[in-house]
Short mmCIF file of C-alpha atoms in Angstrom, two decimals:
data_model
loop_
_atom_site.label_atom_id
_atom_site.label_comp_id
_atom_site.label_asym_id
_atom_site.label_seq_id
_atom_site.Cartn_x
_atom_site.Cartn_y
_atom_site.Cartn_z
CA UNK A 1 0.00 0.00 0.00
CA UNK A 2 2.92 2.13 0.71
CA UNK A 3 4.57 2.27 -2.75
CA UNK A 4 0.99 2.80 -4.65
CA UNK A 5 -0.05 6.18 -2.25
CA UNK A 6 -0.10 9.41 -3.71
CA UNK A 7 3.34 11.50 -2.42
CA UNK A 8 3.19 13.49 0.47
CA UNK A 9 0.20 11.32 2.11
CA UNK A 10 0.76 10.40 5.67
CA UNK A 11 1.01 6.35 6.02
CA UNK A 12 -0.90 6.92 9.26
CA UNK A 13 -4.17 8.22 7.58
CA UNK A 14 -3.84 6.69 3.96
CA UNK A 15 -6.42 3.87 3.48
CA UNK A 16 -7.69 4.42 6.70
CA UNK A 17 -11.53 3.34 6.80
CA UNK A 18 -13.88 5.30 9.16
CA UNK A 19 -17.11 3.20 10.02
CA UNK A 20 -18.81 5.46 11.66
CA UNK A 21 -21.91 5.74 9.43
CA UNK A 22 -21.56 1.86 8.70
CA UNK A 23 -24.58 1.09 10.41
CA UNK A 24 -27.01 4.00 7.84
CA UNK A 25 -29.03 2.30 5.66
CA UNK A 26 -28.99 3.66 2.79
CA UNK A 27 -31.29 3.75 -0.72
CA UNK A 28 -29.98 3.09 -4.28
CA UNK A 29 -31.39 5.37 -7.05
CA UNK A 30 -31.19 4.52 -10.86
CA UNK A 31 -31.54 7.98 -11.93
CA UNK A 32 -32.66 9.18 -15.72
CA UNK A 33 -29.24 10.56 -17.86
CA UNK A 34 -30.32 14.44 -17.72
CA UNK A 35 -31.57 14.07 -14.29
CA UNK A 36 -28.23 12.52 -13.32
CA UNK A 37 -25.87 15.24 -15.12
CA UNK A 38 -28.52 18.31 -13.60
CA UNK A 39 -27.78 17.00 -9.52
CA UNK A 40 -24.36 16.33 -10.38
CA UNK A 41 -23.30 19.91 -11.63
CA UNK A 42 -25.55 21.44 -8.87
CA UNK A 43 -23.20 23.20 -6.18
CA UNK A 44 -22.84 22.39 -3.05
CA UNK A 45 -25.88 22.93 -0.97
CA UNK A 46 -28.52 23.42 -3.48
CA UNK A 47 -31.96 21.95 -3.01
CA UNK A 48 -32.11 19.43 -5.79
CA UNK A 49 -36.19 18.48 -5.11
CA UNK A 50 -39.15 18.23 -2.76
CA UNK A 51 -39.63 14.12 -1.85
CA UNK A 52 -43.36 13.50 -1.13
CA UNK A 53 -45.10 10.41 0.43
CA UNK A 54 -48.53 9.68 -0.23
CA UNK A 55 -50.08 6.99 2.55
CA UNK A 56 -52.14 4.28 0.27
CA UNK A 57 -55.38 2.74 1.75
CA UNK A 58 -55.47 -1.09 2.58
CA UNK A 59 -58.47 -3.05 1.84
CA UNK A 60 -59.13 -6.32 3.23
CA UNK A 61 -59.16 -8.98 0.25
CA UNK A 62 -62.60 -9.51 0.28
CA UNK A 63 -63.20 -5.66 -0.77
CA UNK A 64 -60.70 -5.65 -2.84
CA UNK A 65 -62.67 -8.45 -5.04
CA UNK A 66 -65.76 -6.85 -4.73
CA UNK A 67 -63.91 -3.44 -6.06
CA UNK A 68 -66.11 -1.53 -3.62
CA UNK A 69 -63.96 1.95 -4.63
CA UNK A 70 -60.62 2.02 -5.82
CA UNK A 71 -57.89 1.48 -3.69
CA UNK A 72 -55.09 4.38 -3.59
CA UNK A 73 -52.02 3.10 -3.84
CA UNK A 74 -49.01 4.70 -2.04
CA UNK A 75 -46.39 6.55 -3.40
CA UNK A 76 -42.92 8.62 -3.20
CA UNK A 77 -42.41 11.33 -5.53
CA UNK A 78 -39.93 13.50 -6.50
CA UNK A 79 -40.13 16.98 -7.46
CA UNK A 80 -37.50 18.93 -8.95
CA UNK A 81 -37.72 22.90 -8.60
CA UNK A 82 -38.28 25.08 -11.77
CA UNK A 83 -35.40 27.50 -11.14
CA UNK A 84 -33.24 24.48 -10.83
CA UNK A 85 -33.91 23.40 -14.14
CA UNK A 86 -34.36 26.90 -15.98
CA UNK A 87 -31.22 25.91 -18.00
CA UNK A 88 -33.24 22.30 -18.86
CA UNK A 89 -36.67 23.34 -20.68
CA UNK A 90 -36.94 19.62 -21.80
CA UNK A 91 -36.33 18.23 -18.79
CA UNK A 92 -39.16 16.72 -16.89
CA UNK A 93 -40.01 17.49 -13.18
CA UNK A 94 -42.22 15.14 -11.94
CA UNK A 95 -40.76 11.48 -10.73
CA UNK A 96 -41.95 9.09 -8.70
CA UNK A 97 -40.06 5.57 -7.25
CA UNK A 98 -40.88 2.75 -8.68
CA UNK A 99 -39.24 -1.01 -8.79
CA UNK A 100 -38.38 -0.90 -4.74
CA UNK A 101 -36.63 -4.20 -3.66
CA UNK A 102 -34.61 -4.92 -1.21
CA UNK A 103 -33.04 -8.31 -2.23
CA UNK A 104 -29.81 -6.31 -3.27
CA UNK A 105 -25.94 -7.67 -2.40
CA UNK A 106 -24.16 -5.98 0.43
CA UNK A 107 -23.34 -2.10 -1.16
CA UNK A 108 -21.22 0.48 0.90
CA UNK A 109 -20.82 4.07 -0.52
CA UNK A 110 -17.76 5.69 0.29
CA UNK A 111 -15.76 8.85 -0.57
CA UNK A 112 -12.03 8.59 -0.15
CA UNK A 113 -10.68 12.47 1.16
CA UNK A 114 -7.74 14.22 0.07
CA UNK A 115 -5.96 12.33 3.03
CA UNK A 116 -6.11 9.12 1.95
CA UNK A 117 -8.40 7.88 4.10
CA UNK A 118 -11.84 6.41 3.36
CA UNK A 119 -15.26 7.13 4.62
CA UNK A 120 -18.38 4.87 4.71
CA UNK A 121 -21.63 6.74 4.37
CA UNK A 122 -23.70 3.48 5.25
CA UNK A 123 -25.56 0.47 3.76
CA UNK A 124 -27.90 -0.06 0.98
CA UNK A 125 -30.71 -1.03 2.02
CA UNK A 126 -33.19 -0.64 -0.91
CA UNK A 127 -32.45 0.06 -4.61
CA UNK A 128 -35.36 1.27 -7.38
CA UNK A 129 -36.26 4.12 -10.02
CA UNK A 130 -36.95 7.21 -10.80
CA UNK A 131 -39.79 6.76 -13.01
CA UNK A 132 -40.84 10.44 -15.35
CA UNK A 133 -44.68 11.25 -14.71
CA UNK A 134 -47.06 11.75 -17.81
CA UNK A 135 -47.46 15.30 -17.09
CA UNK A 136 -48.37 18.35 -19.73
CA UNK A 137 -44.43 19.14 -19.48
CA UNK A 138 -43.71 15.64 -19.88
CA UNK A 139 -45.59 15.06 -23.21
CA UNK A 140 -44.20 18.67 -24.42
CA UNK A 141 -40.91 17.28 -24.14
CA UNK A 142 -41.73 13.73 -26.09
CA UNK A 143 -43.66 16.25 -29.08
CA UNK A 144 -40.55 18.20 -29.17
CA UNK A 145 -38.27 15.05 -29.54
CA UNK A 146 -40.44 13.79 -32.61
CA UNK A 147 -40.54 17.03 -34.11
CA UNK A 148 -36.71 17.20 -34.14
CA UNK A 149 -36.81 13.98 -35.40
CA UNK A 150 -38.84 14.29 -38.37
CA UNK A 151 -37.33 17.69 -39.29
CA UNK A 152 -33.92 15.79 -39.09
CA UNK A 153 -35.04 13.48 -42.04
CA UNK A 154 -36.26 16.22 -43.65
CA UNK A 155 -32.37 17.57 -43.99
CA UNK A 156 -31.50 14.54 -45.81
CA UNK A 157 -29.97 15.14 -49.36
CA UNK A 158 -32.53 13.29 -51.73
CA UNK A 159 -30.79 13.09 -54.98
CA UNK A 160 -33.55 14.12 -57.99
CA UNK A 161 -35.06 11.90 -60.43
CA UNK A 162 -33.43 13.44 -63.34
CA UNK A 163 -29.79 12.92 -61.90
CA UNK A 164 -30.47 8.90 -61.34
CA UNK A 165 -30.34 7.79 -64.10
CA UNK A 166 -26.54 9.26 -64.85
CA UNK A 167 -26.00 6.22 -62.19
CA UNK A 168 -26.41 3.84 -65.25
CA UNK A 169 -23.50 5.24 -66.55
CA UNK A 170 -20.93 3.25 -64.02
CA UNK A 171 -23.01 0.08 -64.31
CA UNK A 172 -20.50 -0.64 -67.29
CA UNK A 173 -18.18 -1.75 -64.74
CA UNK A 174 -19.80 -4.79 -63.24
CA UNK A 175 -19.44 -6.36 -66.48
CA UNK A 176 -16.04 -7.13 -65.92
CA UNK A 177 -14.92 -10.15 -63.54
CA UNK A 178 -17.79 -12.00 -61.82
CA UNK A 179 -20.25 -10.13 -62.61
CA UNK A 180 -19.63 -10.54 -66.69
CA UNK A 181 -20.14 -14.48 -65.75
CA UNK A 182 -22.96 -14.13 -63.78
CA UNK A 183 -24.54 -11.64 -66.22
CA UNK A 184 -23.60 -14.03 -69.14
CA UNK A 185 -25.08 -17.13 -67.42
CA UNK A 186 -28.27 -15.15 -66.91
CA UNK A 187 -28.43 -14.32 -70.53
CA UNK A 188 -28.22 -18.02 -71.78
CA UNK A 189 -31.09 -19.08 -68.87
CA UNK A 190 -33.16 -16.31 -70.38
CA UNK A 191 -32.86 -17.36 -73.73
CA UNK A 192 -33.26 -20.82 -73.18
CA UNK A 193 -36.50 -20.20 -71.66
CA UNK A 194 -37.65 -18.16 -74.90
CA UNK A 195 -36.61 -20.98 -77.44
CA UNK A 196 -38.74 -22.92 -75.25
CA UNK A 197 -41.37 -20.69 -74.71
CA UNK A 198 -41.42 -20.19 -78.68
CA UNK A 199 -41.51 -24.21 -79.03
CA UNK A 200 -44.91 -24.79 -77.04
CA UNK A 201 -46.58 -21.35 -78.91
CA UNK A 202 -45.46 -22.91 -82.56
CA UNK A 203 -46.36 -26.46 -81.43
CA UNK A 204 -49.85 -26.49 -82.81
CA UNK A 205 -48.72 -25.22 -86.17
CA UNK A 206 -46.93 -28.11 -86.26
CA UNK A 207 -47.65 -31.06 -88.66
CA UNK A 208 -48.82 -34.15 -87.10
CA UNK A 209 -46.00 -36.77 -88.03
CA UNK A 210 -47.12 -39.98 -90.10
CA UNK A 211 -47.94 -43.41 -88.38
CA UNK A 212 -45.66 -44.77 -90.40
CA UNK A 213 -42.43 -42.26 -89.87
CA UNK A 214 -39.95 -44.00 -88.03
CA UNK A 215 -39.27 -42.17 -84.66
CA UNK A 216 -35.24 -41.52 -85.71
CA UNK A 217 -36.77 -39.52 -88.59
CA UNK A 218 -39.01 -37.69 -86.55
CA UNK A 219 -36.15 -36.99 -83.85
CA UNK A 220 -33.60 -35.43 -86.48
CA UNK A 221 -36.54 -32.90 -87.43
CA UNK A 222 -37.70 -31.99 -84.35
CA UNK A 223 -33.83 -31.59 -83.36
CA UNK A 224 -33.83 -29.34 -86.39
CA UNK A 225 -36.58 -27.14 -85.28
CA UNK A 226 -34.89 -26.93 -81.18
CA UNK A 227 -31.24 -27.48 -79.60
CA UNK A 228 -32.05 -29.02 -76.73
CA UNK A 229 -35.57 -31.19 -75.69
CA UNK A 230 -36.18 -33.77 -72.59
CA UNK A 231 -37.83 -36.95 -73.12
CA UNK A 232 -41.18 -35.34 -72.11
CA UNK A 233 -41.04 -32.78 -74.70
CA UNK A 234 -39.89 -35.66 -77.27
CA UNK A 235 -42.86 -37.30 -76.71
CA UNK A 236 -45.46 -34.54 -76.75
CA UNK A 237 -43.78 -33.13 -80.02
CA UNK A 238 -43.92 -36.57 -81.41
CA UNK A 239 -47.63 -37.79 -81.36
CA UNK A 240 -47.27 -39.68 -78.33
CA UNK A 241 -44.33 -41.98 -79.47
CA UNK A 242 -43.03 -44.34 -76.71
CA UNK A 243 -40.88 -43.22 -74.40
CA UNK A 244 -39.06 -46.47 -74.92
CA UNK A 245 -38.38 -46.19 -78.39
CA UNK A 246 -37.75 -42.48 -77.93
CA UNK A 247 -35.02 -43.26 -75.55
CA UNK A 248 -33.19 -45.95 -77.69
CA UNK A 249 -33.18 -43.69 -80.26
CA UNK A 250 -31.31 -40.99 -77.99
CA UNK A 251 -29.24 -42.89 -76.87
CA UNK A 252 -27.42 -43.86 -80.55
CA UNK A 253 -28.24 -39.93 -81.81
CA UNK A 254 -27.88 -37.63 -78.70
CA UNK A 255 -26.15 -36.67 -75.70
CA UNK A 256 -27.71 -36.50 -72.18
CA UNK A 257 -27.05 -33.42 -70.41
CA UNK A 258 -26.13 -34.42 -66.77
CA UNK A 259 -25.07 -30.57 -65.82
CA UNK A 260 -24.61 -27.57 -66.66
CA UNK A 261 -27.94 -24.99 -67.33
CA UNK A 262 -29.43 -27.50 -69.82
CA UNK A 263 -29.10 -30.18 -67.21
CA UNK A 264 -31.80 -33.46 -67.79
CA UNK A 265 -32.02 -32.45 -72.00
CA UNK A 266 -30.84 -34.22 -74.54
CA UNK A 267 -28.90 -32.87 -77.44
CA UNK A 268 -28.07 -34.25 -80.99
CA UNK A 269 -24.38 -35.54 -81.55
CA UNK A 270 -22.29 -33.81 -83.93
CA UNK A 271 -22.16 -36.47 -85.86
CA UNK A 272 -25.06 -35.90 -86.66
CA UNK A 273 -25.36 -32.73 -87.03
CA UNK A 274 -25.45 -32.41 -90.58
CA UNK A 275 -28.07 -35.37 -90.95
CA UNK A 276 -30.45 -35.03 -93.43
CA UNK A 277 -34.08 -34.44 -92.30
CA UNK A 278 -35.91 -37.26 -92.48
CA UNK A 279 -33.61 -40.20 -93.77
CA UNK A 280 -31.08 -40.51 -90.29
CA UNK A 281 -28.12 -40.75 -93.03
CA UNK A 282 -24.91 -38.79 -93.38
CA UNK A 283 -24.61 -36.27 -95.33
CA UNK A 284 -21.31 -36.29 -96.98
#
């Protein structure tokens, strides 16, 4: 203890501890921020506010359920002089204690003096709140709040509808990198869906295909007409062929798509490519 004291502190009186105001008990106050900052600049011996009890009546039970008049409850309130807080317009004057308990571990305030030495003011005994009461001043202070508020949105720099659209401008640049693969993977996905889309609307225009047409022949044309088709589409496009026979077919003719955007289509070889329509031969 000796080599942490401040210089020039007696070793007789430094971290002495006087108890003689041990034995106060003593309240705890959770105090609201502007409340807080007006008692703590307050000088020395200014009134800081008027504390008023107000005795509450105690029914029996039995009234109580038969809510013969209402019961006053009691209270403590606090009352902080005007001329106190003339510097504080928005600050509220009207408190009153709420959230009293006493189950609170064992708390001693102290002050430590310019000696060294340490003084105990007591014990606390109780701990709550200082709750603000609804009162005309109180709601003036909550409409003045939102109005600042609302006129601080207001401030904000909106930038005009004619000026957005210069923002296209520098939307060149996310077509460089990732964002040129995305963007180009989107592109294919989108006109996929249109061949397909264009498929079903031209489907009906379609000629119905001959009894007699094998289903290789009928394959190469549709194949002709679209890029890519699943076994579902083969069918539908085909009169009802077989899926059976359809899939032999594809499987001497086509590839199967297993990923990729077109993944679960089929797609004609490049052998055969250059087939003729209709005759499944070469052309040379």
């Amino acid at each position: 203890m000796a080599s942490q004291r401040k210089p020039g502190l007696s070793i007789a009186t430094y971290g002495k501890i006087d108890i003689t105001n041990e034995p106060k008990q003593l309240w705890l106050a959770r105090l609201p921020p502007k409340l807080a900052t007006l008692w703590d600049e307050a000088p020395a011996g200014t009134l800081l506010g008027h504390l008023t009890f107000t005795k509450g009546d105690s029914q029996p039970k039995h009234q109580q359920r038969q809510k013969v008049k209402k019961a006053i409850p009691q209270r403590l309130e606090i009352n902080v002089p005007e001329d106190l807080a003339k510097d504080y317009p928005e600050l509220p004057l009207d408190y009153s204690l709420t959230n009293l308990t006493t189950k609170i571990p064992t708390l001693h305030p102290y002050t430590r003096q310019n000696n060294g030495s340490v003084s105990l003011h007591g014990k606390i005994s109780r701990s709550c709140n200082l709750q603000m009461e609804r009162t005309h001043r109180y709601r003036q202070t909550c409409k003045t709040r939102l109005l600042n508020t609302v006129a601080g949105k207001d401030k904000r720099h909106v930038k005009p509808v004619q000026n957005a659209d210069l923002s296209l401008v520098n939307m060149g640049s996310l077509g460089s990198g990732f964002g040129s693969t995305v963007a180009s993977f989107g592109k294919k996905m989108i006109d996929a869906q249109k061949d397909i889309a264009n498929a079903s609307l031209t489907q009906n225009k379609k000629r119905k295909f001959d009894e007699t047409q094998s289903v290789r022949s009928i394959l190469f044309e549709l194949f002709s007409q679209q890029q890519y088709w699943s076994v579902k589409e083969l069918r539908a496009a085909s009169g009802g062929r077989a899926e059976k026979e359809i899939r032999a077919e594809l499987t001497q003719i086509a590839e199967f798509k297993r990923t990729g955007e077109f993944k679960g289509q089929w797609e004609l070889k490049k052998d055969f490519a250059s087939t003729k329509e209709g005759d499944g031969t070469k052309s040379g």
